[in-house]
Tab-separated table of C-alpha atoms in Angstrom:
chain	number	residue	atom	x	y	z
A	56	MET	CA	87.372	-40.141	-46.705
A	57	GLN	CA	84.523	-42.562	-46.520
A	58	ASN	CA	81.042	-43.079	-48.549
A	59	ARG	CA	78.792	-40.663	-46.943
A	60	LYS	CA	75.094	-39.380	-47.072
A	61	ILE	CA	75.471	-35.481	-48.108
A	62	LEU	CA	74.243	-34.160	-45.096
A	63	ASN	CA	75.006	-36.229	-41.837
A	64	LYS	CA	72.341	-36.394	-38.575
A	65	ARG	CA	74.367	-33.942	-37.134
A	66	GLU	CA	74.542	-31.747	-39.369
A	67	LEU	CA	70.405	-31.858	-40.026
A	68	LEU	CA	70.166	-31.448	-36.468
A	69	PHE	CA	71.532	-28.199	-37.024
A	70	ILE	CA	70.378	-27.124	-40.648
A	71	ILE	CA	66.831	-27.309	-39.298
A	72	PRO	CA	66.217	-25.321	-36.910
A	73	VAL	CA	67.761	-23.126	-39.028
A	74	LEU	CA	65.652	-23.797	-41.253
A	75	ILE	CA	62.803	-23.133	-39.304
A	76	ALA	CA	63.860	-19.417	-38.011
A	77	ALA	CA	64.492	-18.527	-41.438
A	78	ALA	CA	61.118	-19.443	-42.652
A	79	ALA	CA	59.749	-17.643	-38.852
A	80	LEU	CA	61.623	-14.313	-39.434
A	81	PHE	CA	60.237	-14.136	-43.312
A	82	PHE	CA	56.902	-14.501	-42.010
A	83	VAL	CA	56.905	-12.149	-38.855
A	84	SER	CA	58.919	-9.672	-41.502
A	85	ARG	CA	56.064	-10.009	-44.068
A	86	TYR	CA	53.725	-9.643	-41.400
A	87	TYR	CA	55.100	-6.035	-40.534
A	88	THR	CA	56.374	-4.616	-43.332
A	89	ASN	CA	52.323	-5.006	-44.615
A	90	SER	CA	49.837	-4.093	-41.879
A	91	GLU	CA	46.515	-4.634	-43.765
A	92	ASN	CA	45.460	-0.854	-45.077
A	93	GLY	CA	48.724	0.534	-44.925
A	94	THR	CA	49.946	3.965	-43.429
A	95	ALA	CA	49.520	7.307	-44.361
A	96	VAL	CA	52.556	9.124	-44.146
A	97	ILE	CA	51.969	12.765	-43.039
A	98	SER	CA	55.221	15.608	-43.770
A	99	VAL	CA	55.642	19.385	-43.082
A	100	ASN	CA	58.052	21.299	-44.883
A	101	GLY	CA	59.546	17.657	-46.294
A	102	VAL	CA	60.020	16.064	-42.681
A	103	GLU	CA	58.036	13.811	-41.114
A	104	ALA	CA	55.685	14.848	-38.259
A	105	ALA	CA	53.698	11.593	-38.046
A	106	ARG	CA	52.420	8.032	-39.173
A	107	LEU	CA	49.252	7.214	-39.001
A	108	SER	CA	47.402	3.803	-39.578
A	109	LEU	CA	44.973	3.447	-42.204
A	110	SER	CA	42.987	1.036	-39.926
A	111	GLU	CA	42.126	3.535	-37.513
A	112	ASP	CA	40.056	5.958	-38.222
A	113	THR	CA	41.328	9.823	-36.460
A	114	VAL	CA	41.366	13.216	-37.189
A	115	TYR	CA	45.096	14.807	-36.934
A	116	ARG	CA	46.311	18.205	-36.360
A	117	PRO	CA	50.286	18.334	-37.257
A	118	ASP	CA	52.447	21.217	-35.879
A	119	GLY	CA	53.511	24.019	-38.137
A	120	ALA	CA	51.121	23.609	-40.765
A	121	ASN	CA	47.097	24.470	-40.385
A	122	VAL	CA	45.274	21.845	-42.102
A	123	GLU	CA	43.507	18.598	-40.618
A	124	ILE	CA	43.931	14.984	-42.195
A	125	THR	CA	41.302	12.522	-41.615
A	126	VAL	CA	41.951	8.786	-40.942
A	127	LYS	CA	38.573	6.820	-42.256
A	128	ASP	CA	37.798	3.701	-43.503
A	129	GLY	CA	41.279	3.156	-44.344
A	130	LYS	CA	41.590	5.640	-46.323
A	131	ALA	CA	43.628	9.301	-45.863
A	132	ALA	CA	41.841	12.498	-46.930
A	133	VAL	CA	43.451	16.351	-45.937
A	134	THR	CA	39.594	17.351	-44.673
A	135	TYR	CA	40.595	21.392	-44.253
A	136	SER	CA	43.280	23.459	-45.183
A	137	ASP	CA	44.129	27.165	-44.506
A	138	CYS	CA	45.142	27.590	-48.079
A	139	PRO	CA	43.662	29.383	-50.719
A	140	ASP	CA	43.320	26.836	-53.881
A	141	LYS	CA	42.087	23.639	-52.272
A	142	VAL	CA	43.975	21.382	-54.641
A	143	CYS	CA	44.686	19.242	-51.170
A	144	VAL	CA	41.126	19.407	-50.271
A	145	ARG	CA	39.686	17.926	-53.706
A	146	THR	CA	41.534	15.381	-53.866
A	147	GLY	CA	39.065	14.073	-51.141
A	148	TYR	CA	40.268	9.796	-49.734
A	149	ILE	CA	43.088	8.196	-51.311
A	150	SER	CA	43.833	4.749	-50.349
A	151	SER	CA	47.164	5.366	-52.123
A	152	GLY	CA	49.195	7.700	-54.102
A	153	ALA	CA	49.580	11.004	-52.423
A	154	ILE	CA	47.625	14.403	-51.446
A	155	VAL	CA	49.764	17.276	-51.798
A	156	CYS	CA	49.389	21.322	-50.184
A	157	LEU	CA	51.357	22.831	-51.343
A	158	PRO	CA	50.982	26.274	-50.067
A	159	GLU	CA	50.918	24.465	-46.627
A	160	ARG	CA	53.692	22.612	-47.446
A	161	VAL	CA	52.142	18.811	-46.181
A	162	THR	CA	52.352	16.008	-47.652
A	163	VAL	CA	50.215	13.276	-47.542
A	164	LYS	CA	52.161	9.842	-48.739
A	165	ILE	CA	50.757	6.015	-48.530
A	166	GLU	CA	52.922	3.389	-47.890
A	167	ASN	CA	51.169	0.044	-48.694
A	168	GLU	CA	53.166	-2.580	-50.549
A	169	SER	CA	50.212	-5.015	-50.521
A	170	HIS	CA	47.956	-2.396	-52.456
A	171	THR	CA	49.258	-3.093	-56.175
A	172	ASN	CA	52.109	-5.792	-57.314
A	173	ILE	CA	54.417	-3.484	-59.058
A	174	LYS	CA	57.019	-1.886	-57.096
A	175	VAL	CA	56.490	1.797	-58.641
A	176	ASP	CA	59.628	4.304	-58.433
A	177	ILE	CA	57.780	7.276	-58.670
A	178	GLU	CA	54.648	8.124	-59.003
A	179	LEU	CA	54.320	11.065	-61.995
B	89	MET	CA	89.074	-33.749	-37.994
B	90	VAL	CA	90.551	-30.653	-38.805
B	91	ILE	CA	88.407	-31.243	-42.177
B	92	PHE	CA	85.081	-32.078	-40.566
B	93	LYS	CA	85.632	-28.508	-38.808
B	94	ASN	CA	85.824	-26.712	-41.945
B	95	LYS	CA	82.849	-28.483	-43.868
B	96	GLN	CA	81.417	-27.450	-40.342
B	97	ILE	CA	81.971	-24.170	-40.805
B	98	LYS	CA	81.225	-24.057	-44.776
B	99	GLN	CA	77.647	-25.358	-43.944
B	100	SER	CA	77.084	-22.924	-41.054
B	101	ALA	CA	77.929	-20.089	-43.702
B	102	VAL	CA	75.525	-21.767	-46.184
B	103	ALA	CA	72.704	-21.892	-43.887
B	104	VAL	CA	73.443	-18.592	-42.232
B	105	LEU	CA	73.056	-17.318	-46.149
B	106	PHE	CA	70.026	-19.161	-45.986
B	107	LEU	CA	68.693	-17.144	-43.314
B	108	LEU	CA	69.232	-13.703	-44.349
B	109	LEU	CA	68.118	-14.770	-47.809
B	110	LEU	CA	64.612	-16.155	-46.788
B	111	ALA	CA	63.802	-13.184	-44.703
B	112	GLY	CA	64.880	-10.993	-47.206
B	113	CYS	CA	67.545	-9.174	-45.530
B	114	CYS	CA	69.715	-9.384	-48.558
B	115	ARG	CA	67.682	-6.724	-50.666
B	116	THR	CA	69.171	-4.387	-51.947
B	117	PRO	CA	69.481	-0.860	-49.624
B	118	SER	CA	66.852	1.209	-49.758
B	119	PRO	CA	67.188	4.702	-51.467
B	120	ALA	CA	68.081	7.724	-49.691
B	121	GLN	CA	64.987	10.705	-50.201
B	122	LYS	CA	64.818	13.870	-49.643
B	123	GLU	CA	61.824	16.175	-50.108
B	124	ALA	CA	61.651	19.847	-50.139
B	125	PHE	CA	59.051	22.298	-51.714
B	126	ILE	CA	60.531	24.221	-54.705
B	127	PHE	CA	59.726	25.603	-58.053
B	128	ASP	CA	56.542	26.405	-56.717
B	129	THR	CA	55.583	22.520	-56.097
B	130	TYR	CA	56.563	19.199	-54.041
B	131	ALA	CA	60.324	17.901	-55.217
B	132	THR	CA	61.253	14.478	-54.443
B	133	PHE	CA	65.179	13.539	-54.449
B	134	LYS	CA	65.782	10.081	-54.718
B	135	ASP	CA	69.083	8.784	-54.512
B	136	TYR	CA	69.373	4.910	-55.104
B	137	SER	CA	72.459	4.126	-53.372
B	138	GLY	CA	71.069	5.438	-50.282
B	139	SER	CA	73.596	8.294	-50.220
B	140	GLU	CA	71.940	11.179	-48.563
B	141	GLU	CA	75.500	12.779	-49.498
B	142	ASN	CA	74.882	12.143	-53.278
B	143	ILE	CA	71.472	14.063	-52.858
B	144	THR	CA	72.982	17.372	-51.649
B	145	PRO	CA	74.677	19.094	-54.256
B	146	ILE	CA	71.841	18.656	-56.710
B	147	TYR	CA	68.772	19.377	-54.124
B	148	ASP	CA	71.409	22.581	-53.761
B	149	THR	CA	71.778	23.030	-57.691
B	150	LEU	CA	67.717	22.853	-57.702
B	151	SER	CA	67.289	25.127	-54.589
B	152	GLU	CA	69.033	27.712	-56.245
B	153	LEU	CA	67.751	27.898	-59.521
B	154	SER	CA	63.868	28.096	-58.120
B	155	ILE	CA	65.010	30.947	-56.408
B	156	GLU	CA	65.917	32.314	-59.995
B	157	PHE	CA	62.399	31.632	-61.755
B	158	GLY	CA	60.858	32.891	-58.723
B	159	LYS	CA	62.064	36.220	-59.226
B	160	ALA	CA	60.102	36.194	-62.242
B	161	TYR	CA	57.070	35.686	-61.036
B	162	GLY	CA	54.626	38.859	-60.892
B	163	ALA	CA	57.982	40.759	-62.168
B	164	GLU	CA	58.252	43.343	-64.771
B	165	ALA	CA	60.381	41.138	-67.883
B	166	ALA	CA	62.495	44.089	-68.448
B	167	SER	CA	63.797	44.682	-64.989
B	168	LEU	CA	64.956	40.724	-65.505
B	169	SER	CA	68.341	39.711	-65.480
B	170	SER	CA	69.488	36.207	-65.338
B	171	ALA	CA	71.718	33.936	-66.750
B	172	ALA	CA	69.188	30.526	-66.111
B	173	LEU	CA	65.975	32.628	-67.301
B	174	SER	CA	67.793	33.762	-70.521
B	175	GLN	CA	69.105	30.595	-71.525
B	176	CYS	CA	65.553	29.179	-70.463
B	177	ALA	CA	64.060	31.672	-72.800
B	178	SER	CA	65.945	31.594	-75.549
B	179	GLU	CA	65.911	27.275	-75.345
B	180	THR	CA	61.926	28.288	-75.335
B	181	ALA	CA	62.089	30.215	-78.310
B	182	GLU	CA	64.047	27.570	-80.398
B	183	LEU	CA	61.604	25.276	-79.424
B	184	ASN	CA	58.701	28.084	-80.275
B	185	SER	CA	60.360	27.887	-84.313
B	186	ILE	CA	59.718	24.262	-84.326
B	187	TRP	CA	56.278	23.665	-82.325
B	188	GLY	CA	54.453	26.388	-82.824
B	189	SER	CA	53.152	29.137	-79.711
B	190	THR	CA	51.062	27.554	-77.855
B	191	VAL	CA	53.611	28.160	-75.250
B	192	ASN	CA	54.187	31.613	-75.013
B	193	LEU	CA	55.971	33.707	-71.861
B	194	THR	CA	55.278	36.417	-72.224
B	195	CYS	CA	52.047	35.541	-71.467
B	196	GLY	CA	53.012	36.452	-68.250
B	197	ALA	CA	49.940	39.561	-67.232
B	198	VAL	CA	47.182	37.629	-68.813
B	199	THR	CA	48.084	34.750	-66.224
B	200	GLU	CA	48.797	36.620	-63.659
B	201	LEU	CA	44.933	38.352	-64.436
B	202	TRP	CA	42.848	35.071	-64.100
B	203	GLY	CA	45.623	34.197	-61.014
B	204	ILE	CA	44.824	30.564	-61.260
B	205	PRO	CA	44.965	28.230	-58.873
B	206	THR	CA	45.553	31.119	-56.363
B	207	GLU	CA	42.821	32.827	-53.998
B	208	ASN	CA	42.687	35.871	-56.532
B	209	ALA	CA	41.565	33.542	-59.106
B	210	ARG	CA	38.837	35.187	-61.260
B	211	ILE	CA	36.898	35.622	-64.299
B	212	PRO	CA	38.176	39.149	-65.340
B	213	ASP	CA	35.992	41.233	-67.904
B	214	ASP	CA	36.789	41.422	-71.943
B	215	SER	CA	38.644	44.847	-71.284
B	216	GLU	CA	40.984	43.664	-68.970
B	217	ILE	CA	41.696	40.461	-71.187
B	218	SER	CA	42.731	42.893	-73.760
B	219	ALA	CA	44.619	45.300	-72.035
B	220	ALA	CA	46.844	42.086	-70.809
B	221	LEU	CA	47.059	40.548	-74.345
B	222	SER	CA	48.286	43.816	-75.448
B	223	LYS	CA	51.489	43.071	-73.538
B	224	VAL	CA	51.820	39.787	-74.765
B	225	ALA	CA	54.596	39.744	-78.073
B	226	GLU	CA	55.938	37.337	-80.352
B	227	PRO	CA	58.181	34.211	-78.946
B	228	SER	CA	60.652	35.391	-81.337
B	229	ILE	CA	61.275	38.659	-78.900
B	230	TYR	CA	63.413	36.768	-76.624
B	231	SER	CA	64.967	34.380	-78.594
B	232	GLY	CA	68.088	36.150	-77.477
B	233	GLY	CA	67.331	35.610	-74.017
B	234	ASP	CA	67.828	39.697	-73.561
B	235	PHE	CA	64.709	41.051	-72.097
B	236	SER	CA	65.477	44.732	-71.823
B	237	GLY	CA	64.112	45.529	-74.081
B	238	PHE	CA	60.452	44.278	-73.169
B	239	GLU	CA	57.886	47.417	-73.090
B	240	LYS	CA	56.553	47.716	-69.412
B	241	GLY	CA	53.434	45.355	-68.571
B	242	THR	CA	55.198	42.598	-70.067
B	243	LYS	CA	55.731	39.950	-67.544
B	244	LEU	CA	57.117	36.505	-68.149
B	245	ASP	CA	55.715	33.199	-67.344
B	246	PHE	CA	58.008	30.223	-67.216
B	247	GLY	CA	55.028	27.831	-65.815
B	248	ALA	CA	54.877	26.176	-68.864
B	249	VAL	CA	59.099	24.816	-69.090
B	250	SER	CA	60.875	25.712	-66.284
B	251	LYS	CA	60.689	22.393	-64.283
B	252	GLY	CA	61.350	21.134	-67.727
B	253	TYR	CA	64.592	23.111	-67.691
B	254	ALA	CA	65.210	22.071	-63.843
B	255	CYS	CA	65.363	18.702	-64.865
B	256	ASP	CA	68.207	19.411	-67.563
B	257	LYS	CA	69.961	21.643	-64.994
B	258	ALA	CA	69.381	18.511	-62.060
B	259	TYR	CA	70.829	15.978	-65.175
B	260	GLU	CA	73.946	18.105	-66.183
B	261	ALA	CA	74.340	18.120	-61.881
B	262	LEU	CA	74.575	14.651	-61.660
B	263	ILE	CA	76.815	14.313	-64.235
B	264	ASN	CA	79.136	16.799	-63.053
B	265	ALA	CA	78.817	15.235	-59.635
B	266	ASP	CA	79.995	11.952	-60.852
B	267	ILE	CA	77.334	10.372	-59.194
B	268	HIS	CA	76.920	6.494	-60.715
B	269	SER	CA	73.473	5.165	-58.820
B	270	GLY	CA	70.305	5.656	-59.843
B	271	PHE	CA	68.682	8.796	-59.366
B	272	ILE	CA	65.415	10.214	-59.359
B	273	VAL	CA	64.800	13.967	-59.443
B	274	SER	CA	60.968	14.999	-59.602
B	275	LEU	CA	59.429	18.446	-59.319
B	276	SER	CA	56.005	16.978	-59.498
B	277	SER	CA	55.020	17.574	-63.196
B	278	SER	CA	58.139	16.747	-64.583
B	279	THR	CA	60.847	14.187	-63.639
B	280	VAL	CA	64.520	13.272	-64.850
B	281	PHE	CA	65.161	9.628	-64.353
B	282	TYR	CA	69.046	9.237	-64.188
B	283	GLY	CA	71.394	6.015	-64.417
B	284	GLU	CA	70.159	2.401	-63.104
B	285	LYS	CA	68.710	0.917	-59.957
B	286	PRO	CA	71.397	-1.437	-57.997
B	287	ASP	CA	70.231	-4.213	-59.346
B	288	GLY	CA	70.077	-2.783	-62.926
B	289	SER	CA	66.705	-2.715	-63.546
B	290	SER	CA	64.905	-0.008	-65.429
B	291	PHE	CA	62.525	2.841	-63.749
B	292	THR	CA	58.679	1.868	-62.958
B	293	ALA	CA	56.870	5.270	-63.102
B	294	ALA	CA	53.109	5.393	-62.517
B	295	VAL	CA	50.828	8.238	-64.258
B	296	LYS	CA	47.833	9.055	-62.628
B	297	ASN	CA	44.809	8.882	-63.074
B	298	PRO	CA	43.507	12.230	-64.390
B	299	LEU	CA	40.032	11.777	-62.987
B	300	SER	CA	40.405	9.591	-59.828
B	301	PRO	CA	43.646	10.689	-58.033
B	302	ASP	CA	43.700	7.903	-55.824
B	303	GLU	CA	44.687	5.161	-58.610
B	304	TYR	CA	47.363	4.884	-61.606
B	305	LEU	CA	46.430	5.636	-64.980
B	306	GLY	CA	49.399	3.441	-66.052
B	307	THR	CA	52.806	2.438	-65.340
B	308	PHE	CA	55.348	2.016	-67.641
B	309	VAL	CA	58.908	1.477	-67.400
B	310	THR	CA	61.937	3.693	-68.602
B	311	GLY	CA	65.783	4.077	-68.641
B	312	GLU	CA	67.366	7.237	-68.363
B	313	SER	CA	64.935	10.315	-69.799
B	314	PHE	CA	63.183	12.501	-68.597
B	315	VAL	CA	59.178	12.656	-68.250
B	316	SER	CA	56.482	15.656	-68.355
B	317	THR	CA	53.199	15.453	-67.175
B	318	SER	CA	50.262	18.106	-68.096
B	319	GLY	CA	46.756	18.455	-67.433
B	320	GLY	CA	44.014	20.306	-65.695
B	321	TYR	CA	43.140	17.920	-63.145
B	322	GLU	CA	45.073	19.421	-60.192
B	323	ARG	CA	45.214	23.005	-60.745
B	324	PHE	CA	41.914	24.883	-61.993
B	325	PHE	CA	39.367	27.363	-60.768
B	326	GLU	CA	35.885	26.466	-60.571
B	327	LEU	CA	32.848	28.509	-61.283
B	328	ASP	CA	28.847	27.741	-61.422
B	329	GLY	CA	30.085	24.763	-62.084
B	330	LYS	CA	32.504	25.316	-64.670
B	331	LYS	CA	35.938	24.796	-64.524
B	332	TYR	CA	38.495	26.768	-65.929
B	333	ASP	CA	42.087	25.506	-66.872
B	334	HIS	CA	45.611	27.397	-64.954
B	335	ILE	CA	47.035	27.079	-68.876
B	336	ILE	CA	46.147	30.193	-70.182
B	337	SER	CA	45.808	30.662	-74.349
B	338	ALA	CA	48.189	33.655	-74.815
B	339	GLU	CA	46.397	33.746	-77.933
B	340	THR	CA	42.789	34.453	-76.691
B	341	GLY	CA	43.555	35.855	-73.609
B	342	TYR	CA	40.841	32.581	-71.620
B	343	PRO	CA	42.386	29.258	-70.357
B	344	VAL	CA	42.408	26.679	-73.386
B	345	GLU	CA	39.719	24.869	-73.517
B	346	THR	CA	41.126	21.263	-74.649
B	347	ASP	CA	39.395	17.702	-74.971
B	348	LEU	CA	42.658	16.166	-73.342
B	349	LEU	CA	42.860	15.252	-69.452
B	350	SER	CA	46.414	14.761	-69.457
B	351	VAL	CA	49.411	14.519	-72.178
B	352	THR	CA	52.708	12.946	-70.323
B	353	VAL	CA	55.576	12.969	-72.757
B	354	ILE	CA	58.758	10.920	-72.159
B	355	VAL	CA	62.227	12.123	-74.127
B	356	PRO	CA	65.247	9.577	-73.910
B	357	ALA	CA	68.669	11.279	-71.976
B	358	ALA	CA	70.638	11.959	-74.674
B	359	THR	CA	68.731	14.336	-76.499
B	360	LYS	CA	70.247	17.792	-75.865
B	361	ASN	CA	67.813	19.942	-73.785
B	362	GLY	CA	65.435	16.991	-73.365
B	363	GLY	CA	63.658	18.210	-70.748
B	364	ILE	CA	62.861	21.441	-71.375
B	365	LEU	CA	61.482	19.692	-74.646
B	366	SER	CA	58.957	17.168	-72.460
B	367	ASP	CA	57.845	20.174	-70.947
B	368	PHE	CA	57.142	22.421	-73.628
B	369	ILE	CA	55.715	19.134	-75.764
B	370	ALA	CA	53.408	18.176	-73.124
B	371	THR	CA	51.575	21.467	-72.158
B	372	SER	CA	51.613	22.177	-75.963
B	373	ALA	CA	50.079	18.632	-76.815
B	374	TYR	CA	47.284	19.270	-73.504
B	375	ALA	CA	46.281	22.229	-74.474
B	376	GLU	CA	46.235	21.506	-78.298
B	377	GLY	CA	44.243	18.685	-77.546
B	378	THR	CA	43.618	15.476	-79.633
B	379	GLU	CA	42.426	17.508	-83.102
B	380	ASN	CA	46.659	18.315	-83.067
B	381	LEU	CA	47.743	15.164	-81.162
B	382	GLY	CA	48.851	13.361	-84.239
B	383	LYS	CA	51.361	15.218	-85.193
B	384	TYR	CA	53.175	14.842	-81.837
B	385	LEU	CA	52.058	10.804	-81.761
B	386	GLU	CA	54.199	10.604	-84.673
B	387	CYS	CA	57.346	12.244	-83.881
B	388	SER	CA	60.258	10.279	-82.870
B	389	ASP	CA	61.938	12.599	-80.991
B	390	PHE	CA	59.820	11.544	-77.968
B	391	SER	CA	57.187	9.400	-76.695
B	392	ILE	CA	53.440	10.086	-75.707
B	393	ILE	CA	50.917	8.978	-73.767
B	394	ALA	CA	47.576	11.059	-73.496
B	395	ALA	CA	44.553	10.499	-72.216
B	396	ASP	CA	41.704	12.619	-73.348
B	397	LYS	CA	37.618	13.383	-72.373
B	398	ASN	CA	35.997	9.820	-73.680
B	399	ASN	CA	37.936	8.214	-71.530
B	400	LYS	CA	40.660	6.693	-74.002
B	401	ILE	CA	44.234	6.363	-74.514
B	402	TYR	CA	46.550	7.988	-77.044
B	403	ILE	CA	50.273	6.421	-77.286
B	404	SER	CA	53.058	6.305	-79.776
B	405	GLY	CA	55.043	3.246	-80.287
B	406	GLY	CA	57.770	2.582	-77.779
B	407	VAL	CA	56.014	3.443	-74.819
B	408	ASP	CA	55.730	0.558	-72.507
B	409	LEU	CA	52.595	0.845	-71.001
B	410	THR	CA	50.793	-1.324	-68.127
B	411	LEU	CA	47.206	0.235	-67.877
B	412	ASN	CA	45.528	-0.522	-65.158
B	413	GLU	CA	42.235	-1.902	-66.145
B	414	LYS	CA	40.672	-0.796	-63.207
B	415	SER	CA	41.071	2.896	-64.357
B	416	GLY	CA	37.732	2.556	-66.899
B	417	PHE	CA	40.390	4.332	-69.771
B	418	VAL	CA	40.593	2.295	-72.783
B	419	TYR	CA	43.165	2.290	-75.767
B	420	ALA	CA	42.196	4.743	-78.129
B	421	GLU	CA	42.634	2.638	-81.678
B	422	GLN	CA	44.652	-0.516	-81.927
B	423	LYS	CA	48.223	0.258	-79.861
B	424	ASN	CA	51.153	0.634	-81.862
B	425	PRO	CA	53.406	-2.166	-81.463
């Protein structure tokens, strides 16, 4: 076999488009996982009921629980709950972490990877 | 030409690998997760191999246990007969003999009277409190785990230890089910970290800022362990601008008044009954305040992260806490090495 360059023209023609495609895929996937403000994931009784973008102000009332969830200015709050202790309402607006209403069995969890550099496995 | 073709295949394979790597598809599988409302709290089960089947036996174990503990709520102590409650009581009595009786399971009538944090929460009058206090006994009374001799009106409150005890049972169940993946069972205030993550790394846990639920006080890295947190910032009763803690003192019959905001206790998983220990110590240390914190900080059986009302943080040696600088909290003294 004769001496040759590490990559010949033919191989380059194959590899360069692949790298470009990979780079494109990388940025597209990053864009989709890191939407600007994150998402409020609402669950009732452990079952996901809705995913609300924090970029859009909205008021949401899930089926199966007497609560009202409000998204405003990139944050989410439980603004009304039929529960006796109101721990959830007192929590106020959050942009990370979670709000739990035990009596109504509702959770509001913020999914937002860009918020912190540290990947947290569990919030205590 | 055969050689060239092989090369081409090789190079294509390398290129495809590159593509996957760049797109981030080579990430480990995302963990399987289940949420449930048990133990009067919000529970999370997380299996890092992504296996839902691994979660089922652990969830079932805790769900049954939750029903057992539910029976104690509001019930006459003498009417209770449950192997789990008996075991939990005798383990608590053992801790009482070492760490004192800030945690006292017989204070059920007193906690019920205050009703924090329920819709029935109110400030009872002194006669009601002394009547309820007369039903409180010394912890040694439940050391055998036998409740049949309790006088009428005595009720048991397992709130300070039940979730930690449940974490011990979850840990046992994980071993018995022969699960080898990383696994977390969290009952909000008590959590068990089991195994390790697929990439071999430790777990990262975040401690909530007791003054602002929106952010973290800090994060720490932990291997297999039991972690419990006690604080007055979520469950309390407020009247005329005064906050009443959900932890009621078995001595005074009034909500505890502490200068601490939260206490997190980390116990290595190898410690026998480490779950209940973490829960018991978190409640005791929190209720006793900074005045008594020293003995907990010095003990080598567990590690402590405590935050007080002056925005000071106390930590024992060996805790790898990354403080959130924006939290407004600072270390009380020179951080132990």
